[in-house]
Coordinates of C-alpha atoms and ligand atoms in Angstrom, one line a residue:
M1 CA 0.0 0.0 0.0
L2 CA 1.0 3.6 -0.3
S3 CA 0.3 6.5 2.0
V4 CA -2.1 9.2 0.9
E5 CA 0.8 11.5 0.2
N6 CA 2.7 8.9 -1.9
N7 CA -0.4 8.1 -3.9
E8 CA -0.9 11.7 -4.7
L9 CA 2.8 12.1 -5.7
L10 CA 2.6 9.0 -7.9
T11 CA -0.6 10.0 -9.8
R12 CA -0.7 13.8 -10.1
T13 CA 1.0 14.9 -13.3
G14 CA 0.0 18.6 -13.8
S15 CA 2.7 21.0 -14.6
G16 CA 3.3 22.1 -11.0
T17 CA 3.6 18.6 -9.5
P18 CA 6.8 16.7 -8.8
M19 CA 5.6 13.7 -11.0
G20 CA 4.6 16.1 -13.7
Q21 CA 8.0 17.7 -13.6
L22 CA 9.7 14.3 -13.9
L23 CA 7.5 13.1 -16.7
R24 CA 8.1 16.4 -18.6
R25 CA 11.7 15.5 -18.9
Y26 CA 10.9 12.7 -21.4
W27 CA 9.6 12.8 -24.9
V28 CA 5.9 11.9 -24.8
P29 CA 4.4 9.4 -27.2
A30 CA 1.5 11.7 -28.2
L31 CA -0.3 10.7 -31.4
L32 CA -0.1 8.0 -34.0
S33 CA 1.5 9.4 -37.2
E34 CA -1.7 8.5 -39.1
E35 CA -3.6 11.1 -37.1
V36 CA -1.7 13.9 -38.8
A37 CA -0.8 11.9 -41.9
E38 CA -1.1 14.6 -44.6
P39 CA 0.4 18.0 -45.1
Q40 CA -2.2 20.7 -44.3
C41 CA -4.4 18.1 -42.5
A42 CA -7.0 19.2 -39.9
P43 CA -5.4 20.0 -36.6
V44 CA -5.7 17.5 -33.8
R45 CA -6.8 18.5 -30.3
L46 CA -4.8 16.8 -27.6
T47 CA -4.4 16.9 -23.8
L48 CA -1.2 15.7 -22.2
M49 CA -0.7 15.8 -18.5
G50 CA -3.5 18.4 -18.2
E51 CA -2.0 20.7 -20.9
S52 CA -4.3 21.3 -24.0
L53 CA -2.5 21.4 -27.3
V54 CA -3.2 21.4 -31.0
V55 CA -1.0 19.4 -33.3
F56 CA -0.8 19.9 -37.1
R57 CA 1.3 19.2 -40.2
T58 CA 1.9 22.3 -42.3
A59 CA 1.4 22.4 -46.1
D60 CA 5.2 22.1 -46.5
G61 CA 5.2 19.0 -44.2
R62 CA 6.6 20.3 -40.9
L63 CA 4.9 19.4 -37.6
G64 CA 3.6 21.9 -35.2
A65 CA 2.4 21.5 -31.6
L66 CA 1.0 24.6 -30.0
E67 CA -1.0 25.5 -26.9
E68 CA -4.6 25.1 -27.9
H69 CA -6.0 28.5 -27.2
C70 CA -5.5 31.7 -29.2
A71 CA -3.6 34.5 -27.5
H72 CA -6.3 37.0 -28.5
R73 CA -9.4 35.9 -26.7
Q74 CA -8.7 32.2 -26.1
A75 CA -10.7 30.6 -28.9
S76 CA -9.6 27.1 -29.7
L77 CA -7.2 26.7 -32.5
Y78 CA -8.6 23.2 -33.1
Y79 CA -11.2 24.9 -35.3
G80 CA -8.4 26.8 -37.1
R81 CA -7.4 26.9 -40.7
N82 CA -4.2 25.1 -41.6
E83 CA -3.0 27.5 -44.3
S84 CA -0.3 27.2 -46.9
E85 CA 2.1 29.8 -48.3
E86 CA -0.6 30.8 -50.7
S87 CA -2.4 32.6 -48.0
R88 CA -2.5 36.4 -47.6
D89 CA 0.7 36.5 -45.4
G90 CA 2.6 34.1 -47.6
Q91 CA 3.5 31.6 -44.7
C92 CA 2.4 28.2 -43.5
G93 CA 0.6 28.3 -40.2
L94 CA -2.6 27.9 -38.2
R95 CA -5.1 30.7 -38.3
C96 CA -7.8 31.2 -35.6
V97 CA -11.2 31.4 -37.2
Y98 CA -12.5 33.9 -34.7
H99 CA -10.7 37.1 -35.7
G100 CA -8.0 35.6 -38.0
W101 CA -4.8 35.7 -35.9
K102 CA -2.4 33.3 -37.4
Y103 CA 0.5 31.4 -35.8
G104 CA 3.6 29.6 -37.1
I105 CA 4.9 26.3 -35.7
D106 CA 7.1 28.3 -33.4
G107 CA 4.1 29.9 -31.8
R108 CA 4.8 33.4 -33.2
C109 CA 1.8 35.4 -34.4
I110 CA 2.5 35.9 -38.1
D111 CA -0.7 37.7 -39.1
M112 CA -3.2 39.9 -37.3
P113 CA -5.7 40.9 -39.9
N114 CA -8.1 42.7 -37.5
E115 CA -5.5 45.3 -36.5
P116 CA -4.2 48.1 -38.7
A117 CA -1.6 47.1 -41.2
T118 CA 0.9 49.5 -39.6
S119 CA 0.4 47.9 -36.1
K120 CA 3.4 46.2 -34.5
F121 CA 1.2 44.4 -32.0
K122 CA 1.6 41.0 -33.6
E123 CA 5.4 41.1 -33.0
H124 CA 4.7 40.9 -29.2
I125 CA 2.4 38.0 -29.4
R126 CA 3.6 34.4 -29.1
I127 CA 1.8 31.3 -27.8
R128 CA 3.6 28.3 -26.3
S129 CA 5.0 25.9 -28.9
Y130 CA 6.4 22.5 -28.1
P131 CA 9.2 20.5 -29.7
V132 CA 7.6 17.8 -31.9
A133 CA 9.2 14.9 -33.8
E134 CA 8.2 11.8 -35.7
R135 CA 9.7 8.4 -35.3
G136 CA 8.3 4.9 -35.5
D137 CA 4.9 5.9 -36.8
M138 CA 4.5 7.9 -33.6
I139 CA 4.4 11.7 -33.0
W140 CA 6.5 12.6 -30.0
I141 CA 6.1 15.9 -28.1
Y142 CA 8.4 17.4 -25.5
L143 CA 6.7 19.4 -22.7
G144 CA 9.8 20.0 -20.5
P145 CA 12.3 22.8 -20.1
S146 CA 14.0 23.6 -23.4
R147 CA 17.5 23.4 -21.9
D148 CA 16.9 19.7 -21.0
I149 CA 15.5 18.3 -24.2
P150 CA 16.8 14.7 -24.5
A151 CA 17.6 12.6 -27.6
L152 CA 14.6 10.9 -29.2
P153 CA 14.0 7.4 -27.7
D154 CA 15.7 4.5 -29.3
L155 CA 13.1 1.9 -28.3
E156 CA 13.5 -1.0 -30.7
W157 CA 10.0 -0.8 -32.0
A158 CA 10.5 2.8 -33.0
V159 CA 13.6 2.2 -35.2
I160 CA 12.8 -1.0 -37.0
P161 CA 11.3 -1.0 -40.5
E162 CA 7.7 0.0 -40.5
T163 CA 6.7 -3.3 -42.0
H164 CA 7.9 -5.0 -38.8
R165 CA 5.5 -3.2 -36.4
Y166 CA 1.8 -2.4 -35.7
L167 CA 0.7 0.4 -33.5
S168 CA -2.7 1.1 -31.9
K169 CA -4.0 3.5 -29.4
R170 CA -7.0 3.5 -27.0
L171 CA -8.4 5.8 -24.4
Q172 CA -8.3 4.4 -20.9
R173 CA -10.5 6.1 -18.3
S174 CA -8.1 5.8 -15.4
N175 CA -4.9 7.4 -14.1
F176 CA -1.8 6.4 -16.1
A177 CA -0.1 4.7 -13.1
Q178 CA -2.6 2.0 -12.5
A179 CA -2.7 1.2 -16.2
M180 CA 1.1 1.0 -16.2
E181 CA 1.1 -1.2 -13.1
G182 CA -1.1 -3.6 -15.0
G183 CA 1.6 -3.8 -17.7
I184 CA 4.3 -4.5 -15.1
D185 CA 2.4 -7.1 -13.1
S186 CA 2.6 -10.2 -15.2
S187 CA 1.1 -12.5 -12.5
H188 CA -2.4 -11.6 -13.7
V189 CA -1.6 -13.2 -17.1
S190 CA -2.2 -16.7 -15.5
F191 CA -5.8 -15.6 -14.6
L192 CA -7.2 -12.6 -16.4
H193 CA -5.7 -13.7 -19.7
S194 CA -5.8 -17.4 -19.2
D195 CA -8.0 -17.7 -22.3
A196 CA -5.5 -15.7 -24.4
R197 CA -5.1 -18.4 -26.9
L198 CA -8.6 -17.5 -28.1
W199 CA -7.6 -13.9 -28.8
N200 CA -3.9 -14.1 -29.7
P201 CA -2.8 -16.3 -32.6
D202 CA 0.8 -15.2 -31.9
W203 CA 0.6 -17.6 -28.9
T204 CA -0.6 -20.6 -30.9
H205 CA 2.9 -21.6 -31.8
A206 CA 3.7 -21.7 -28.1
K207 CA 0.6 -23.5 -27.0
D208 CA 2.3 -26.5 -25.5
S209 CA 4.9 -24.5 -23.6
T210 CA 4.0 -20.9 -22.7
R211 CA 0.3 -21.3 -22.0
D212 CA 0.8 -24.5 -20.1
H213 CA 3.5 -23.1 -17.9
L214 CA 1.4 -20.0 -17.2
T215 CA -1.6 -22.0 -16.1
D216 CA 0.3 -24.8 -14.4
D217 CA 2.0 -22.3 -12.0
G218 CA -0.1 -19.3 -11.2
S219 CA 2.2 -18.0 -8.4
P220 CA 5.4 -16.9 -10.0
K221 CA 8.2 -15.6 -7.9
F222 CA 9.4 -12.1 -9.0
F223 CA 13.0 -10.9 -9.3
V224 CA 13.7 -7.3 -9.9
E225 CA 17.0 -5.9 -11.1
P226 CA 17.3 -2.1 -11.2
T227 CA 18.9 -0.9 -14.4
D228 CA 19.9 2.4 -15.9
Y229 CA 16.7 2.4 -18.1
G230 CA 14.4 1.3 -15.3
M231 CA 14.0 -2.3 -14.2
L232 CA 14.6 -5.8 -15.5
I233 CA 11.9 -8.2 -14.2
G234 CA 12.1 -11.9 -14.1
A235 CA 9.0 -13.9 -13.3
R236 CA 9.9 -17.5 -12.4
R237 CA 7.5 -20.4 -12.7
N238 CA 8.1 -24.1 -12.1
A239 CA 8.4 -26.1 -15.3
V240 CA 8.8 -29.8 -16.0
D241 CA 12.0 -31.8 -15.2
G242 CA 12.9 -29.6 -12.3
Q243 CA 13.5 -26.6 -14.5
Y244 CA 12.3 -23.0 -14.2
Y245 CA 10.2 -21.2 -16.8
W246 CA 11.3 -17.5 -16.9
R247 CA 9.3 -14.6 -18.4
I248 CA 11.6 -11.7 -18.6
T249 CA 10.2 -8.2 -19.1
Q250 CA 11.4 -4.6 -18.9
W251 CA 9.9 -1.5 -17.5
L252 CA 11.5 1.6 -19.0
M253 CA 11.3 5.0 -17.4
P254 CA 9.0 6.6 -17.2
W255 CA 5.9 4.8 -18.8
Y256 CA 7.0 2.0 -21.1
N257 CA 6.9 -1.8 -20.6
L258 CA 7.6 -4.8 -22.7
V259 CA 5.7 -8.1 -22.4
A260 CA 7.7 -11.3 -22.4
R261 CA 8.6 -12.5 -25.9
D262 CA 7.8 -16.1 -26.7
G263 CA 10.6 -17.7 -28.7
D264 CA 11.2 -15.7 -31.9
G265 CA 7.6 -14.5 -32.1
P266 CA 6.4 -10.9 -32.0
I267 CA 7.1 -8.7 -29.0
T268 CA 4.4 -6.5 -27.3
A269 CA 5.2 -3.1 -26.0
H270 CA 3.1 -0.5 -24.3
A271 CA 3.3 3.2 -23.4
W272 CA 1.0 4.6 -20.8
V273 CA 0.6 8.4 -21.2
P274 CA -1.3 10.7 -18.9
I275 CA -4.0 12.8 -20.6
D276 CA -5.0 14.2 -17.2
D277 CA -5.0 12.6 -13.8
E278 CA -8.1 10.5 -14.6
N279 CA -7.5 9.4 -18.2
C280 CA -4.6 8.0 -20.1
W281 CA -3.6 6.9 -23.6
A282 CA -2.6 3.3 -23.9
F283 CA -0.4 2.8 -26.9
S284 CA 0.2 -0.8 -27.8
I285 CA 2.8 -2.0 -30.2
T286 CA 3.3 -5.5 -31.6
Y287 CA 6.6 -5.8 -33.5
N288 CA 9.0 -8.4 -34.7
P289 CA 12.6 -7.1 -34.9
D290 CA 13.6 -9.9 -37.2
K291 CA 10.9 -9.9 -39.9
A292 CA 7.9 -8.2 -41.3
L293 CA 4.5 -8.9 -39.7
T294 CA 2.2 -10.8 -42.0
K295 CA -1.0 -9.4 -43.4
E296 CA -2.9 -12.0 -41.4
Q297 CA -1.3 -10.7 -38.2
T298 CA -1.9 -7.0 -38.8
D299 CA -5.5 -7.8 -39.9
H300 CA -6.0 -9.6 -36.7
Y301 CA -4.6 -6.7 -34.6
R302 CA -6.8 -4.2 -36.5
H303 CA -9.8 -6.2 -35.4
G304 CA -9.0 -6.1 -31.7
G305 CA -6.8 -9.2 -31.6
S306 CA -3.8 -9.8 -29.3
V307 CA -3.3 -6.7 -27.1
H308 CA -5.1 -4.3 -29.4
A309 CA -8.6 -3.1 -28.9
Q310 CA -11.3 -2.1 -31.4
V311 CA -12.2 1.5 -30.8
L312 CA -15.2 3.7 -31.7
A313 CA -15.0 5.4 -35.1
D314 CA -15.7 8.8 -33.6
G315 CA -12.1 9.8 -33.0
S316 CA -12.4 9.3 -29.3
Y317 CA -10.3 6.1 -29.3
L318 CA -12.7 4.8 -26.6
P319 CA -12.9 0.9 -27.0
T320 CA -16.2 -0.3 -28.3
R321 CA -16.4 -2.6 -25.3
N322 CA -16.2 -0.1 -22.4
S323 CA -17.5 0.6 -18.9
D324 CA -20.7 2.0 -20.4
N325 CA -21.7 -1.5 -21.6
D326 CA -19.8 -3.5 -18.8
Y327 CA -17.2 -4.4 -21.5
L328 CA -19.9 -6.7 -22.9
I329 CA -19.1 -9.4 -20.3
D330 CA -20.6 -12.7 -21.4
R331 CA -21.5 -14.8 -18.3
T332 CA -22.0 -17.9 -20.4
L333 CA -18.5 -17.6 -21.8
Q334 CA -17.3 -17.0 -18.3
K335 CA -18.7 -20.4 -17.2
T336 CA -17.3 -22.2 -20.2
V337 CA -14.2 -21.3 -22.2
S338 CA -13.1 -18.0 -20.7
F339 CA -12.0 -17.1 -17.2
T340 CA -13.4 -13.7 -17.5
G341 CA -16.2 -13.8 -20.1
I342 CA -14.6 -10.6 -21.5
R343 CA -13.4 -10.8 -25.1
G344 CA -9.9 -9.7 -25.9
I345 CA -6.7 -9.2 -23.8
A346 CA -6.8 -5.4 -23.9
I347 CA -10.4 -5.2 -22.8
Q348 CA -9.8 -7.6 -20.0
D349 CA -7.0 -5.3 -18.7
V350 CA -9.1 -2.2 -19.2
A351 CA -12.1 -3.7 -17.3
M352 CA -10.0 -4.5 -14.3
Q353 CA -8.0 -1.3 -14.2
E354 CA -11.0 1.0 -14.8
S355 CA -13.0 -0.9 -12.2
M356 CA -10.5 0.2 -9.5
G357 CA -11.7 3.8 -9.9
R358 CA -10.2 6.6 -11.9
V359 CA -7.4 7.0 -9.4
V360 CA -7.1 3.9 -7.3
D361 CA -6.9 4.4 -3.5
R362 CA -3.6 2.6 -2.8
T363 CA -4.0 3.1 0.9
K364 CA -6.5 0.2 0.8
E365 CA -4.3 -2.3 -1.0
H366 CA -2.9 -5.5 0.4
L367 CA 0.2 -6.3 -1.7
G368 CA 1.7 -9.7 -1.8
S369 CA 5.0 -11.2 -3.1
S370 CA 3.7 -11.2 -6.7
D371 CA 3.5 -7.4 -6.6
A372 CA 7.3 -7.0 -6.1
A373 CA 7.8 -5.4 -9.5
V374 CA 4.9 -3.0 -9.1
I375 CA 6.3 -2.0 -5.7
A376 CA 9.7 -1.5 -7.2
A377 CA 8.5 0.7 -10.1
R378 CA 6.5 2.9 -7.8
K379 CA 9.5 3.4 -5.5
R380 CA 11.7 4.3 -8.4
L381 CA 9.2 6.9 -9.8
L382 CA 8.6 8.4 -6.4
A383 CA 12.3 8.6 -5.6
E384 CA 13.1 10.2 -8.9
A385 CA 10.3 12.7 -8.7
R386 CA 11.4 13.7 -5.1
A387 CA 15.0 13.9 -6.1
L388 CA 14.2 16.2 -9.1
A389 CA 11.8 18.3 -7.0
E390 CA 14.7 18.9 -4.5
D391 CA 17.3 19.6 -7.1
A392 CA 16.3 20.5 -10.6
T393 CA 19.8 19.7 -11.9
V394 CA 19.5 16.0 -11.1
A395 CA 19.3 14.0 -14.3
P396 CA 16.4 11.6 -14.4
S397 CA 17.3 8.0 -15.5
G398 CA 16.5 6.2 -18.7
L399 CA 17.2 9.2 -21.0
D400 CA 20.3 7.7 -22.7
P401 CA 19.1 6.2 -26.0
A402 CA 21.8 3.5 -25.8
S403 CA 20.3 2.2 -22.5
Q404 CA 16.8 1.8 -24.2
R405 CA 18.0 -0.8 -26.8
V406 CA 16.6 -3.8 -25.0
R407 CA 14.0 -6.5 -25.7
S408 CA 12.0 -9.0 -23.6
A409 CA 12.6 -12.7 -23.5
S410 CA 11.5 -16.0 -22.1
A411 CA 13.5 -19.1 -21.3
I412 CA 13.4 -22.5 -19.7
L413 CA 16.5 -22.9 -17.6
P414 CA 18.0 -25.3 -15.2
R415 CA 17.5 -24.2 -11.6
D416 CA 21.1 -23.4 -10.9
V417 CA 21.5 -21.1 -13.9
S418 CA 21.4 -17.3 -13.5
W419 CA 18.4 -15.9 -15.5
V420 CA 20.2 -12.6 -15.9
D421 CA 23.4 -14.1 -17.4
A422 CA 21.6 -16.8 -19.5
T423 CA 19.4 -14.3 -21.3
A424 CA 21.8 -11.4 -21.6
E425 CA 22.3 -11.8 -25.3
S426 CA 18.6 -12.4 -26.2
R427 CA 17.7 -9.2 -24.3
Q428 CA 19.8 -7.0 -26.5
A429 CA 18.1 -5.1 -29.3
A430 CA 19.7 -5.9 -32.7
Q431 CA 22.6 -3.5 -33.3
R432 CA 21.8 -3.3 -37.0
H433 CA 18.7 -1.1 -36.3
Y434 CA 20.9 1.6 -34.9
Q435 CA 23.5 1.9 -37.7
P436 CA 23.3 5.3 -39.3
S437 CA 21.7 4.8 -42.7
Ligands
LIG501 S1 -9.7 34.6 -30.4 FE1 -8.4 34.0 -32.0 S2 -8.3 35.7 -33.2 FE2 -9.6 36.3 -31.7
LIG502 FE1 -2.9 -7.7 -19.0

């Protein structure tokens, strides 16, 4: 359990909070590239850690991320016109449709048509602009101090060929931390996802090993190794012939996790990003660093298979199975082939995590030995947020791209073999992905 004070510290991410300050030191996975796919596309409205922004791609292909509201009288630039050089001022930018003030991607006001042509007023007007970048079919935004801007993340899924990955996004109506804790806590896989073979064809090749190990031993012992990027987590289950079955995952500062890889199959990654303190984006990525995903795989993910969720077509990214319809829980299914009666791995996770309340009251928890990794991640985040709040020159961990080049694994090992040593090689991301092209 956590004290009231620590629960607040962990979950509050506004700009004045210690956790908000820590999280603002990292590039934020903010949008799928497809949301601003075309030059001069419609602006996208987006809230990150309580800050409202608009993101757009200019007619000449550059990305802009601006505070949402116009400096004049605070109308939303979401309704604005994304104009090309052929406009009256000859520049690309976003024009407010209330009185026509227009902004460049640097936030400077470049046209103010409701003031006299001789006026110099516009030269004094600037709204907040945020650094924005694109990598791995993801739009990344940096909300922190400009002097501290880090290198873009070198997470393996973001640097492999686009044919090798599939990304999806869904809205989760809970605080980011409890969503992320679900990603770290792999002991629930033996229960909540025990029907996963129904939803995840990527596991069929492993049906006689992975699934059976997971269901045969539902009380894994957790081992946590602190690392420069975050934590290496080993979940140990008993396997046949006196061996251990290890599922080895990483949690990377401040909001990423990798799910254990089965053999040479695809890897699942997640990013849990605060929208505000009661909602988060869950980005899910399935990737194979070694080969392209097949059309069959990506079709399956697109239809809500594996860890991906089908979402409403209204742009909200709210899953079609959501708390308004009790996730379409099927009690007959629950009595027969499914532990939960809820269809799909992602929705099983969402149902449990949202059912805890928007911001779970961690003073009421009773944590056991299988919660070791969750406890360690909390401690790490709390310690780093406190350290930064006390001394703004402290460098948060996990910002070095070289440290992020890791991947998850699984292994069956004799009992006397070190899981860390035995899997060292298979946990390295392939160096070829980082060669300058
Ligand atoms: S509010 Fe935007 S131009 Fe007036
Ligand atoms: Fe899960």
